PDB file of C-alpha atoms in Angstrom:
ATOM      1  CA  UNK A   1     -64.900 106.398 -52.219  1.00 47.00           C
ATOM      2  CA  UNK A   2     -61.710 108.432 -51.756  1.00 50.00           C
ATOM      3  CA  UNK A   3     -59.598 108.569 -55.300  1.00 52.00           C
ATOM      4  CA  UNK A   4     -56.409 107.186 -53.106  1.00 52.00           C
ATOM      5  CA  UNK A   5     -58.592 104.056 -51.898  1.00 61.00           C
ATOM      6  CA  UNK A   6     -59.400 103.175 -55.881  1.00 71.00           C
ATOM      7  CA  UNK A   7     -56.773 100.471 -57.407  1.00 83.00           C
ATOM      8  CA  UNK A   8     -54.846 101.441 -60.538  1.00 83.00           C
ATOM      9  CA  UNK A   9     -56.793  98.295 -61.916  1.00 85.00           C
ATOM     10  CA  UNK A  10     -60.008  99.760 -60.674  1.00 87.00           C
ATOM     11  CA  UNK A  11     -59.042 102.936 -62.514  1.00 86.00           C
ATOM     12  CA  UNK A  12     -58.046 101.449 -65.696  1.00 87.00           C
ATOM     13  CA  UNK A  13     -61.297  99.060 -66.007  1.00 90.00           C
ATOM     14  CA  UNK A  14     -63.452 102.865 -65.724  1.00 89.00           C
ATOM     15  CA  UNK A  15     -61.377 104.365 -67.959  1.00 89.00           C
ATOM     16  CA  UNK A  16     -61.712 101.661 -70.417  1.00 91.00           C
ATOM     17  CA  UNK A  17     -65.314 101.084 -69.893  1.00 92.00           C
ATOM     18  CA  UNK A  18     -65.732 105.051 -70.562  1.00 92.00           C
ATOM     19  CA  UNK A  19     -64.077 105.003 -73.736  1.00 91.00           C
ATOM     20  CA  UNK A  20     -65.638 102.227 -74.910  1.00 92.00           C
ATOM     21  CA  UNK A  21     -69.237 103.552 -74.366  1.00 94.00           C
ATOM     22  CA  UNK A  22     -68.447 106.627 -75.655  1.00 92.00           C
ATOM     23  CA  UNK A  23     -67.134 104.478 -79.244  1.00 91.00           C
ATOM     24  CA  UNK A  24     -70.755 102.675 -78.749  1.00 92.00           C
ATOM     25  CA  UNK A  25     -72.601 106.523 -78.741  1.00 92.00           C
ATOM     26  CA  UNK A  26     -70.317 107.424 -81.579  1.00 89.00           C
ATOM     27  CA  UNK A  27     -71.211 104.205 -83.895  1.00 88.00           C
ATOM     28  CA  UNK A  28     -74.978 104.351 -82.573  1.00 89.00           C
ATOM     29  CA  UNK A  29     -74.958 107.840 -83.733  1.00 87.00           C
ATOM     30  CA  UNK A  30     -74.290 107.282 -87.352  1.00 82.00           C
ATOM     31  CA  UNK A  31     -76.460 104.053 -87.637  1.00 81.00           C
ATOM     32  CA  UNK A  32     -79.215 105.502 -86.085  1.00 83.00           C
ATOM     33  CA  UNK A  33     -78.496 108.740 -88.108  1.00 81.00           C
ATOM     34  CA  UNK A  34     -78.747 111.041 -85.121  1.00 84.00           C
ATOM     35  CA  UNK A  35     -76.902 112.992 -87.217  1.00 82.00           C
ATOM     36  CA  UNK A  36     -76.596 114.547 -91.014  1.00 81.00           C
ATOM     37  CA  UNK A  37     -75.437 111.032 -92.605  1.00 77.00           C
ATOM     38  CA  UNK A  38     -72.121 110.948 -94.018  1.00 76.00           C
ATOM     39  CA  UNK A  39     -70.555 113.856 -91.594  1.00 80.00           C
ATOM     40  CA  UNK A  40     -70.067 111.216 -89.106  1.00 85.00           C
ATOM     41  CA  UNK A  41     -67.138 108.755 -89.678  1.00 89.00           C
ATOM     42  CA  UNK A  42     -67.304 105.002 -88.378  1.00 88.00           C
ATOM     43  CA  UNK A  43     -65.289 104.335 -85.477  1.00 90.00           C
ATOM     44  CA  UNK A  44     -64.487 101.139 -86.690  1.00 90.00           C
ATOM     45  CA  UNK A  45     -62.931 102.435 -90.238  1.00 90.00           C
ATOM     46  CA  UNK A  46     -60.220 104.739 -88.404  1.00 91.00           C
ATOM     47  CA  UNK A  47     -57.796 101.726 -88.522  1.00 92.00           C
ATOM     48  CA  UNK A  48     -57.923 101.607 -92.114  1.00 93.00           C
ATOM     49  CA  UNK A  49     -57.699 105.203 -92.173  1.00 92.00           C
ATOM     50  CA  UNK A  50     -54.450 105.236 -90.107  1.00 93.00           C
ATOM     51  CA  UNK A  51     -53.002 103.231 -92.487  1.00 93.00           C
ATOM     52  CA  UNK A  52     -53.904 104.860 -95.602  1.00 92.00           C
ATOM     53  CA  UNK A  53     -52.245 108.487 -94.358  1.00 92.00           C
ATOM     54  CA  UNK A  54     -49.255 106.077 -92.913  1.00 93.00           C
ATOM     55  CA  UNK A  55     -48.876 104.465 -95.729  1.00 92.00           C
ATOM     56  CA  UNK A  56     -49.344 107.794 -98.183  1.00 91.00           C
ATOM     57  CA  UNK A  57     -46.710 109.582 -96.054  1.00 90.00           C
ATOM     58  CA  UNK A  58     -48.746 112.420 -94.844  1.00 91.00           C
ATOM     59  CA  UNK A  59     -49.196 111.846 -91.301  1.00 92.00           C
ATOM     60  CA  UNK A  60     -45.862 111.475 -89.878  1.00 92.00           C
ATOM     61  CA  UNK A  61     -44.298 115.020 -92.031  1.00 93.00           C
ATOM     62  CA  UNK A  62     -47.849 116.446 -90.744  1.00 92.00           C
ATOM     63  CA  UNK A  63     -46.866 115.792 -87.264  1.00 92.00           C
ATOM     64  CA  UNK A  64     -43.118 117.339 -87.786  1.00 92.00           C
ATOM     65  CA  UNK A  65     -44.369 120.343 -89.360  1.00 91.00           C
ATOM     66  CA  UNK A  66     -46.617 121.218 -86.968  1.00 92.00           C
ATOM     67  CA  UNK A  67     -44.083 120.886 -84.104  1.00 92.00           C
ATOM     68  CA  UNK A  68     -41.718 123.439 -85.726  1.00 92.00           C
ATOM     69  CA  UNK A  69     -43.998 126.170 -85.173  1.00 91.00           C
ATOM     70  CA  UNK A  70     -45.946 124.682 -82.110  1.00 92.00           C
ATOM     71  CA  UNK A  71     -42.513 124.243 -80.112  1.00 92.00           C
ATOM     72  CA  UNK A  72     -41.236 128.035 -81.728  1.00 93.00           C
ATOM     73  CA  UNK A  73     -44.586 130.009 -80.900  1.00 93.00           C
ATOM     74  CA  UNK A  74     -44.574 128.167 -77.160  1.00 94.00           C
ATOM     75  CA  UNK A  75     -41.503 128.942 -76.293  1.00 94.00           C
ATOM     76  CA  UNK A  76     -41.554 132.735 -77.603  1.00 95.00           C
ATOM     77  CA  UNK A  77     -45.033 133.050 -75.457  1.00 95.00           C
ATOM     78  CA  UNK A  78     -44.154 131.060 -72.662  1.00 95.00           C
ATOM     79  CA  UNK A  79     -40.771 133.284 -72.456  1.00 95.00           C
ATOM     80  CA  UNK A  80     -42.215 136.954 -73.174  1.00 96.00           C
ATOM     81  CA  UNK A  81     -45.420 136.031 -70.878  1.00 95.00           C
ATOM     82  CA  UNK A  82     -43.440 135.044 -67.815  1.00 94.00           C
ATOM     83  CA  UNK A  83     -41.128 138.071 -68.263  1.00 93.00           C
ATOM     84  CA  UNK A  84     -43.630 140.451 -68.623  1.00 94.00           C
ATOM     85  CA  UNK A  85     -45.928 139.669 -65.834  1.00 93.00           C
ATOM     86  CA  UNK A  86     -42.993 139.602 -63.573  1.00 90.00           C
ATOM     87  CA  UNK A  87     -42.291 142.537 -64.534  1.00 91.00           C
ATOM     88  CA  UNK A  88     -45.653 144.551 -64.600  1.00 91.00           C
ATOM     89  CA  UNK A  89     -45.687 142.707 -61.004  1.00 89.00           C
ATOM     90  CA  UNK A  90     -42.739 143.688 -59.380  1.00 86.00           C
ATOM     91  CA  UNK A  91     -41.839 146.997 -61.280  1.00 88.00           C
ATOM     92  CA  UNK A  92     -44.195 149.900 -60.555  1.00 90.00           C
ATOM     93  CA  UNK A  93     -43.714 152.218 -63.552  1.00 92.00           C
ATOM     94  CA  UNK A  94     -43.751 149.532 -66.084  1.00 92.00           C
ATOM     95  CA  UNK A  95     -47.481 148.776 -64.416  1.00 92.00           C
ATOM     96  CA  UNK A  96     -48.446 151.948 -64.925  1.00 93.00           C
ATOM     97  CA  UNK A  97     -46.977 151.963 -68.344  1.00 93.00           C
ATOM     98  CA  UNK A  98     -48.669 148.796 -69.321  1.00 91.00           C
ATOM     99  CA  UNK A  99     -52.061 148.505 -67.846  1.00 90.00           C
ATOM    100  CA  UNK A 100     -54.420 150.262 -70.544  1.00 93.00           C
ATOM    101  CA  UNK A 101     -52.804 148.770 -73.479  1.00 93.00           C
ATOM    102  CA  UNK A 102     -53.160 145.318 -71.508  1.00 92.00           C
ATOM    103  CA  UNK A 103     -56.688 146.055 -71.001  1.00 92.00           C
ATOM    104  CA  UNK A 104     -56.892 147.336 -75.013  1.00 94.00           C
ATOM    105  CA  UNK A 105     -55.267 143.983 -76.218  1.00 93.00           C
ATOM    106  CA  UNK A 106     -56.536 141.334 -73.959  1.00 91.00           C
ATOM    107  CA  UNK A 107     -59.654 140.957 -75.659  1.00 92.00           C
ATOM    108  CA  UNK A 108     -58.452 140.330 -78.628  1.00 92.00           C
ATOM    109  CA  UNK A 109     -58.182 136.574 -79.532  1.00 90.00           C
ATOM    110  CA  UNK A 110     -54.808 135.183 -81.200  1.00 89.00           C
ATOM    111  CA  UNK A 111     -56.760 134.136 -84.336  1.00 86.00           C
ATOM    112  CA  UNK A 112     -57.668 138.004 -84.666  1.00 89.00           C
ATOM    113  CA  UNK A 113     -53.798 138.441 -85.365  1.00 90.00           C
ATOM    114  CA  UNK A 114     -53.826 135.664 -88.483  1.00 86.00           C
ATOM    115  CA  UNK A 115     -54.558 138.626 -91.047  1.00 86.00           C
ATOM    116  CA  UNK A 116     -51.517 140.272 -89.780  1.00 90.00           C
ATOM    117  CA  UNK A 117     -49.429 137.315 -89.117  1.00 88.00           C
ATOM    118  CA  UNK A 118     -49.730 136.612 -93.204  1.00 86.00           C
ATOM    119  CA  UNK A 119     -49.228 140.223 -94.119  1.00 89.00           C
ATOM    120  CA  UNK A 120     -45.831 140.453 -92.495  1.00 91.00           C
ATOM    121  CA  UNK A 121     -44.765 136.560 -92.478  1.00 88.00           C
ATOM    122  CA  UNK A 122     -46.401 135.290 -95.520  1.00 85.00           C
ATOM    123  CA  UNK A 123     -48.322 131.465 -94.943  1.00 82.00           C
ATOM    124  CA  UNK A 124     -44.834 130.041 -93.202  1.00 86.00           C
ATOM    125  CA  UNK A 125     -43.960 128.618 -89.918  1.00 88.00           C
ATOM    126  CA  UNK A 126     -43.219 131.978 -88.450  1.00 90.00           C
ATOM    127  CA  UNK A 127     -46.807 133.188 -89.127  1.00 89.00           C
ATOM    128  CA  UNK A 128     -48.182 130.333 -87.740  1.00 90.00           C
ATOM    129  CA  UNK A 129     -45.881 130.762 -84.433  1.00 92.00           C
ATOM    130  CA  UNK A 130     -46.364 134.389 -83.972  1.00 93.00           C
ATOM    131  CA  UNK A 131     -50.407 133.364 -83.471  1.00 92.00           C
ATOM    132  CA  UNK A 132     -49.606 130.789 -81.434  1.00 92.00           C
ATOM    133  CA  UNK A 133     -47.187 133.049 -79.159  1.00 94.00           C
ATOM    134  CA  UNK A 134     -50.023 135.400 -78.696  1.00 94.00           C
ATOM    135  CA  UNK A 135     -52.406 132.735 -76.868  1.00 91.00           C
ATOM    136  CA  UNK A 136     -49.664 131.653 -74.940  1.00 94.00           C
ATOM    137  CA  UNK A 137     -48.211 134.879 -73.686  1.00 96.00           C
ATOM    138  CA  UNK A 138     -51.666 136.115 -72.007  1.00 94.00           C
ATOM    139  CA  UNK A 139     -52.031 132.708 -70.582  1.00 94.00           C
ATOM    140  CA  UNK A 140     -48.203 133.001 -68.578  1.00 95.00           C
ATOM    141  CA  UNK A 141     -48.770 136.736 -68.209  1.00 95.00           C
ATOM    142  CA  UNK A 142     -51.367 136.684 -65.918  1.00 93.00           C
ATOM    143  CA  UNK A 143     -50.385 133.312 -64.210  1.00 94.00           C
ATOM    144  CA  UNK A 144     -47.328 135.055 -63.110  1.00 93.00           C
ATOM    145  CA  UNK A 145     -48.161 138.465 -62.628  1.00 91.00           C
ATOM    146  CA  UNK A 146     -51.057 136.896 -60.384  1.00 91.00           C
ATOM    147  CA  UNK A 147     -48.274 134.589 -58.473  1.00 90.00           C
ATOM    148  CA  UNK A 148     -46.145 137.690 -57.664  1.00 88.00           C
ATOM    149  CA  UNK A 149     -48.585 139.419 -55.752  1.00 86.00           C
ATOM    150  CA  UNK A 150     -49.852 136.576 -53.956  1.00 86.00           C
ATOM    151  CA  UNK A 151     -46.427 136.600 -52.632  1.00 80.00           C
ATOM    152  CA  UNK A 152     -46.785 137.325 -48.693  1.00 77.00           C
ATOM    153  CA  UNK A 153     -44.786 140.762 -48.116  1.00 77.00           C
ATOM    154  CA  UNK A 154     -43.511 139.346 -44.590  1.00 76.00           C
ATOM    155  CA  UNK A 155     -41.186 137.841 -46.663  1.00 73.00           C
ATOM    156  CA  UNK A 156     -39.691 140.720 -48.401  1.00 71.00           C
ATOM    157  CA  UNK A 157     -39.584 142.345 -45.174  1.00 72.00           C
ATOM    158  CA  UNK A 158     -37.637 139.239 -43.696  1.00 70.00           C
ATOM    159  CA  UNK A 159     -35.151 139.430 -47.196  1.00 69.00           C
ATOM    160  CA  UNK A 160     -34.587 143.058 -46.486  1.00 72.00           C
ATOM    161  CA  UNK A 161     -32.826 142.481 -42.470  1.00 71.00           C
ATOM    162  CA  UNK A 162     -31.252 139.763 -43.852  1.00 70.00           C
ATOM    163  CA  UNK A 163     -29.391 142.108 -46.789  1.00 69.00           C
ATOM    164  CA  UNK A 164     -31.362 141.079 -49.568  1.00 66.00           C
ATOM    165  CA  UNK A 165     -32.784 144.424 -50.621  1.00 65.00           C
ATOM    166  CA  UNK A 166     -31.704 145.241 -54.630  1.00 71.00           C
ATOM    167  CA  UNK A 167     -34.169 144.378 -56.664  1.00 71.00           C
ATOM    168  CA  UNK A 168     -32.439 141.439 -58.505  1.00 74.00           C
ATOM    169  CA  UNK A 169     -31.568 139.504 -54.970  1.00 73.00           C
ATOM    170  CA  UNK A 170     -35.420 139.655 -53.870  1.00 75.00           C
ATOM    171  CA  UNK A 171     -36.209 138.367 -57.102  1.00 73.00           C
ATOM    172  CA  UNK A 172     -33.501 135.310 -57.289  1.00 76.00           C
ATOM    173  CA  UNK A 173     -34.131 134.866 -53.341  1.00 72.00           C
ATOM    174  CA  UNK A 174     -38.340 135.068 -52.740  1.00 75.00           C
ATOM    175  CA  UNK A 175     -39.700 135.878 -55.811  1.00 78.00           C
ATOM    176  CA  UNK A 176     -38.654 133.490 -58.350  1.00 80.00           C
ATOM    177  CA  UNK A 177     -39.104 130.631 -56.008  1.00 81.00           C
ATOM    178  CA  UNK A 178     -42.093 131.652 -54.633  1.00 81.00           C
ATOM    179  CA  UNK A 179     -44.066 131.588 -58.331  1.00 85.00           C
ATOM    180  CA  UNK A 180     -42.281 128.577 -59.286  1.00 85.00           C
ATOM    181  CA  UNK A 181     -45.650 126.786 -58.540  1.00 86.00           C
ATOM    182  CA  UNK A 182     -48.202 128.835 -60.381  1.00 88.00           C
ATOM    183  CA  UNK A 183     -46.008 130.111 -63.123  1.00 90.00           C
ATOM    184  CA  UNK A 184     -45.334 126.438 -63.799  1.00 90.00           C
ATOM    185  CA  UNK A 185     -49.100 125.640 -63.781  1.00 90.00           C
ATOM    186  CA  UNK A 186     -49.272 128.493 -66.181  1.00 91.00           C
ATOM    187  CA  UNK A 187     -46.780 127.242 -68.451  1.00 92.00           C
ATOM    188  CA  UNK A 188     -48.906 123.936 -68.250  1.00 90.00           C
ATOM    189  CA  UNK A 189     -51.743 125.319 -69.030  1.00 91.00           C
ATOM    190  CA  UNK A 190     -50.084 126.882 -72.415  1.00 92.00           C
ATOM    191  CA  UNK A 191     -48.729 123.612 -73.885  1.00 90.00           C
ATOM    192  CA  UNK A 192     -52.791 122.820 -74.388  1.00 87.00           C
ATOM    193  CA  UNK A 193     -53.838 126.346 -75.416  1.00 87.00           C
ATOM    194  CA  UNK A 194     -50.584 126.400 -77.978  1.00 89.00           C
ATOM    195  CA  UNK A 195     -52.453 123.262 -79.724  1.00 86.00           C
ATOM    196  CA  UNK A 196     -55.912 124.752 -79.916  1.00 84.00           C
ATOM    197  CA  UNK A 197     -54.154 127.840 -81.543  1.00 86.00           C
ATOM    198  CA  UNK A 198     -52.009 125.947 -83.641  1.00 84.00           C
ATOM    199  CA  UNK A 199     -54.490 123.910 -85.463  1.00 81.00           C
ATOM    200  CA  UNK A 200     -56.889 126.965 -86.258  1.00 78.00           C
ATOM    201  CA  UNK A 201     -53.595 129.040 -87.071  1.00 79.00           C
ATOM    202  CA  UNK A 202     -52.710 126.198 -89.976  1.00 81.00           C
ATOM    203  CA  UNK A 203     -56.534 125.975 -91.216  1.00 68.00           C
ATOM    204  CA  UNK A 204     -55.432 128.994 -93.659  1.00 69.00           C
ATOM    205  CA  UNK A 205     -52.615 126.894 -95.242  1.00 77.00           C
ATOM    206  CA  UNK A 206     -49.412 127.057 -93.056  1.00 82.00           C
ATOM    207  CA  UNK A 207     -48.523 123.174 -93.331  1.00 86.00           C
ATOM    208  CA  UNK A 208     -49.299 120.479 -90.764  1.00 89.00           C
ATOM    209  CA  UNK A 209     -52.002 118.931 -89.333  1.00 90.00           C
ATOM    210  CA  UNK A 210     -54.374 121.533 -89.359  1.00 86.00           C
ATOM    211  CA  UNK A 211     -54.126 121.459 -93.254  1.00 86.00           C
ATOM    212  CA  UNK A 212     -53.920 118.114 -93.603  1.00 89.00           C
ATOM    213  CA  UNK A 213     -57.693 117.974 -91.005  1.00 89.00           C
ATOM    214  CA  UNK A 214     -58.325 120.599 -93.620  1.00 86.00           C
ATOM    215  CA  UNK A 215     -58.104 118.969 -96.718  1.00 87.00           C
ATOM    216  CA  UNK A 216     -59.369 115.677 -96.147  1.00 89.00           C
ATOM    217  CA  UNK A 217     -62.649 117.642 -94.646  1.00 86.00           C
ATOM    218  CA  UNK A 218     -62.432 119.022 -98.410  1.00 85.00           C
ATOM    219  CA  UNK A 219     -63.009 115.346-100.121  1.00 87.00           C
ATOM    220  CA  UNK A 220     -65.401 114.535 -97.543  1.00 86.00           C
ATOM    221  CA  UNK A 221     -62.581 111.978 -95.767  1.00 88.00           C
ATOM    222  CA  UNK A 222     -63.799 112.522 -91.715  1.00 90.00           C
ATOM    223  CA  UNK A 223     -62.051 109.003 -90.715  1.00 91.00           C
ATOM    224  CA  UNK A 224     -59.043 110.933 -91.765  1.00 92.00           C
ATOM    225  CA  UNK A 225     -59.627 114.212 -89.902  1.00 92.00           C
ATOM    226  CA  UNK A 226     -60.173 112.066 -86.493  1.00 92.00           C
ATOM    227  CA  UNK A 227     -56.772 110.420 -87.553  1.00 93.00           C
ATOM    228  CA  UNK A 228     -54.874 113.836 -87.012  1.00 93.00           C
ATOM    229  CA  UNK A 229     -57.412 114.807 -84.025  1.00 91.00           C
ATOM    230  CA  UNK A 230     -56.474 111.701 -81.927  1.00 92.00           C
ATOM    231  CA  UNK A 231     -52.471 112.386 -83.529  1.00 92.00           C
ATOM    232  CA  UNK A 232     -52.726 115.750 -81.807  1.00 90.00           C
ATOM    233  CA  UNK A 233     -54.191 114.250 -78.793  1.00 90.00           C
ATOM    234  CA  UNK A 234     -51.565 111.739 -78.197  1.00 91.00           C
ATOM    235  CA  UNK A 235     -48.514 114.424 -79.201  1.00 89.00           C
ATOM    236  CA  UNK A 236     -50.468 116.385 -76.358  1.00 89.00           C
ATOM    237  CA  UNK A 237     -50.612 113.566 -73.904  1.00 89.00           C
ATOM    238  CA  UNK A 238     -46.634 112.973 -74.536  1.00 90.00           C
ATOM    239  CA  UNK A 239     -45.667 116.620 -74.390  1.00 88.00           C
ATOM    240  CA  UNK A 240     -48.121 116.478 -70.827  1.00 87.00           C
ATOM    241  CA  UNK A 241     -46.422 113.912 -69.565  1.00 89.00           C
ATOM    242  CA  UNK A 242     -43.128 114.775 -70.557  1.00 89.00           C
ATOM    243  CA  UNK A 243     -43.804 118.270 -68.233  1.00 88.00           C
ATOM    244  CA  UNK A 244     -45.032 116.504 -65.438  1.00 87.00           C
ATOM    245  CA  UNK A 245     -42.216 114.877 -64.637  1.00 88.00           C
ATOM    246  CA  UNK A 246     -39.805 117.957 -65.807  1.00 86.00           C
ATOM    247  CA  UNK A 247     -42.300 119.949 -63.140  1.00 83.00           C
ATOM    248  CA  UNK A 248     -41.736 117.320 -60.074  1.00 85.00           C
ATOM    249  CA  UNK A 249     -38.484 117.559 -60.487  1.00 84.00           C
ATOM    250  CA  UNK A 250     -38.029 121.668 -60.087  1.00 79.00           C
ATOM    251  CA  UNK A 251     -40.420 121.397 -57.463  1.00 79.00           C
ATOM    252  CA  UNK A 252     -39.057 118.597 -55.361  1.00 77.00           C
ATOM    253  CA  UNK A 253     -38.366 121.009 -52.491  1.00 70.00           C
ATOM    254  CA  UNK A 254     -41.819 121.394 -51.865  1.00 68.00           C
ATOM    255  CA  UNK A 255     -43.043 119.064 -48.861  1.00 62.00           C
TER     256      UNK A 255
END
């Protein structure tokens, strides 16, 4: 059955039947104590739970806090990444500049930096957004560095007769268009890892809801650390959305 055939309807009844089943597993798994008893919340408490951290005016300050530096280390990574690759991609000598200490610092994951982001920021929301820049910069490096050079050269060749030889006119001309569609995928791809990063990033006491997930695993409250997991799903699944459209727009020349 092709995906276009299937009725929104259709869709929606699968979707709902899949999360409902997997609620079923979850509640089947802590009766039937599958797993250590008491690690496992009950599906069925998370209302109640919602309310108490609504009602105690945690979640919603959580949820800001956490957006300062998510929204700060994003748009530092998503910036420095895209600039960068184009760069190392279209500018010989700053490739050859580059392309050992790339291959010395890719490895290294953003939570590696956390030691250092304390040391020079102290536990503040400029810590917590440096770490979060790194995952995101490596993520819209290489998504547009890769982009660039799957640009055909025919069409450099073709700006060239027509004039456009400098440097900057190739790039407003064929190369900036040309990436629009992977560096954008890229950039996609960076408003997820930004939250993976975030959350570990405020684990060590940089406020939101990492600390919050934190501190309610201290007093044994799980309902209340799935709260803030399904909070930073949904913030996700706005911020996703929200891109989508922003994305059809700059790409409505496309046929």
């Amino acid at each position: 059955m092709k995906q276009s055939s299937v009725s929104w309807l259709t869709r929606a009844s699968y979707g709902i039947a899949g999360v409902v089943i997997f609620v079923l597993l979850w509640k089947a798994s802590g009766y039937f104590a599958w797993v250590n008893p008491g690690t496992l919340p009950d599906p069925f408490k998370l209302p109640q739970a919602f309310m108490q951290e609504w009602n105690a005016g945690r979640l919603l300050p959580a949820i800001g806090s956490s957006l300062v530096h998510y929204f700060w280390g994003l748009g530092l990574g998503t910036f420095f990444g895209i600039a960068f690759g184009l760069a190392a991609a279209t500018i010989r000598p700053f490739d050859l500049l580059q392309a050992y200490l790339i291959r010395i610092l890719r490895p290294i994951p953003p939570l590696a930096w956390v030691v250092f982001a304390i040391a020079w920021f102290k536990v503040s929301h400029a810590g917590a957004a440096f770490v979060i820049s790194i995952g995101v910069f490596w993520i819209n490096y290489y998504a547009t560095a890769s982009a660039v050079r799957n640009i055909d050269p025919r069409f450099y060749e073709l700006a060239r007769s027509f004039g456009q030889g400098s440097y900057w006119r190739r790039a407003i001309s064929i190369t900036l268009p040309a990436i629009a569609p992977g560096t954008l995928a890229g950039i996609r791809t960076g408003i997820g890892q930004a939250w993976m990063t975030l959350i570990a990033a405020e684990l060590l006491g940089v406020p939101g809801m990492g600390q919050e997930m934190n501190a309610a695993a201290g007093v044994g409250a799980y309902e209340a650390v799935v709260i803030y997991m399904l909070a930073i799903s949904l913030v996700y699944a706005v911020s996703d959305l929200i891109y989508v459209l922003i994305e059809k727009r700059l790409l409505a020349w496309r046929p």
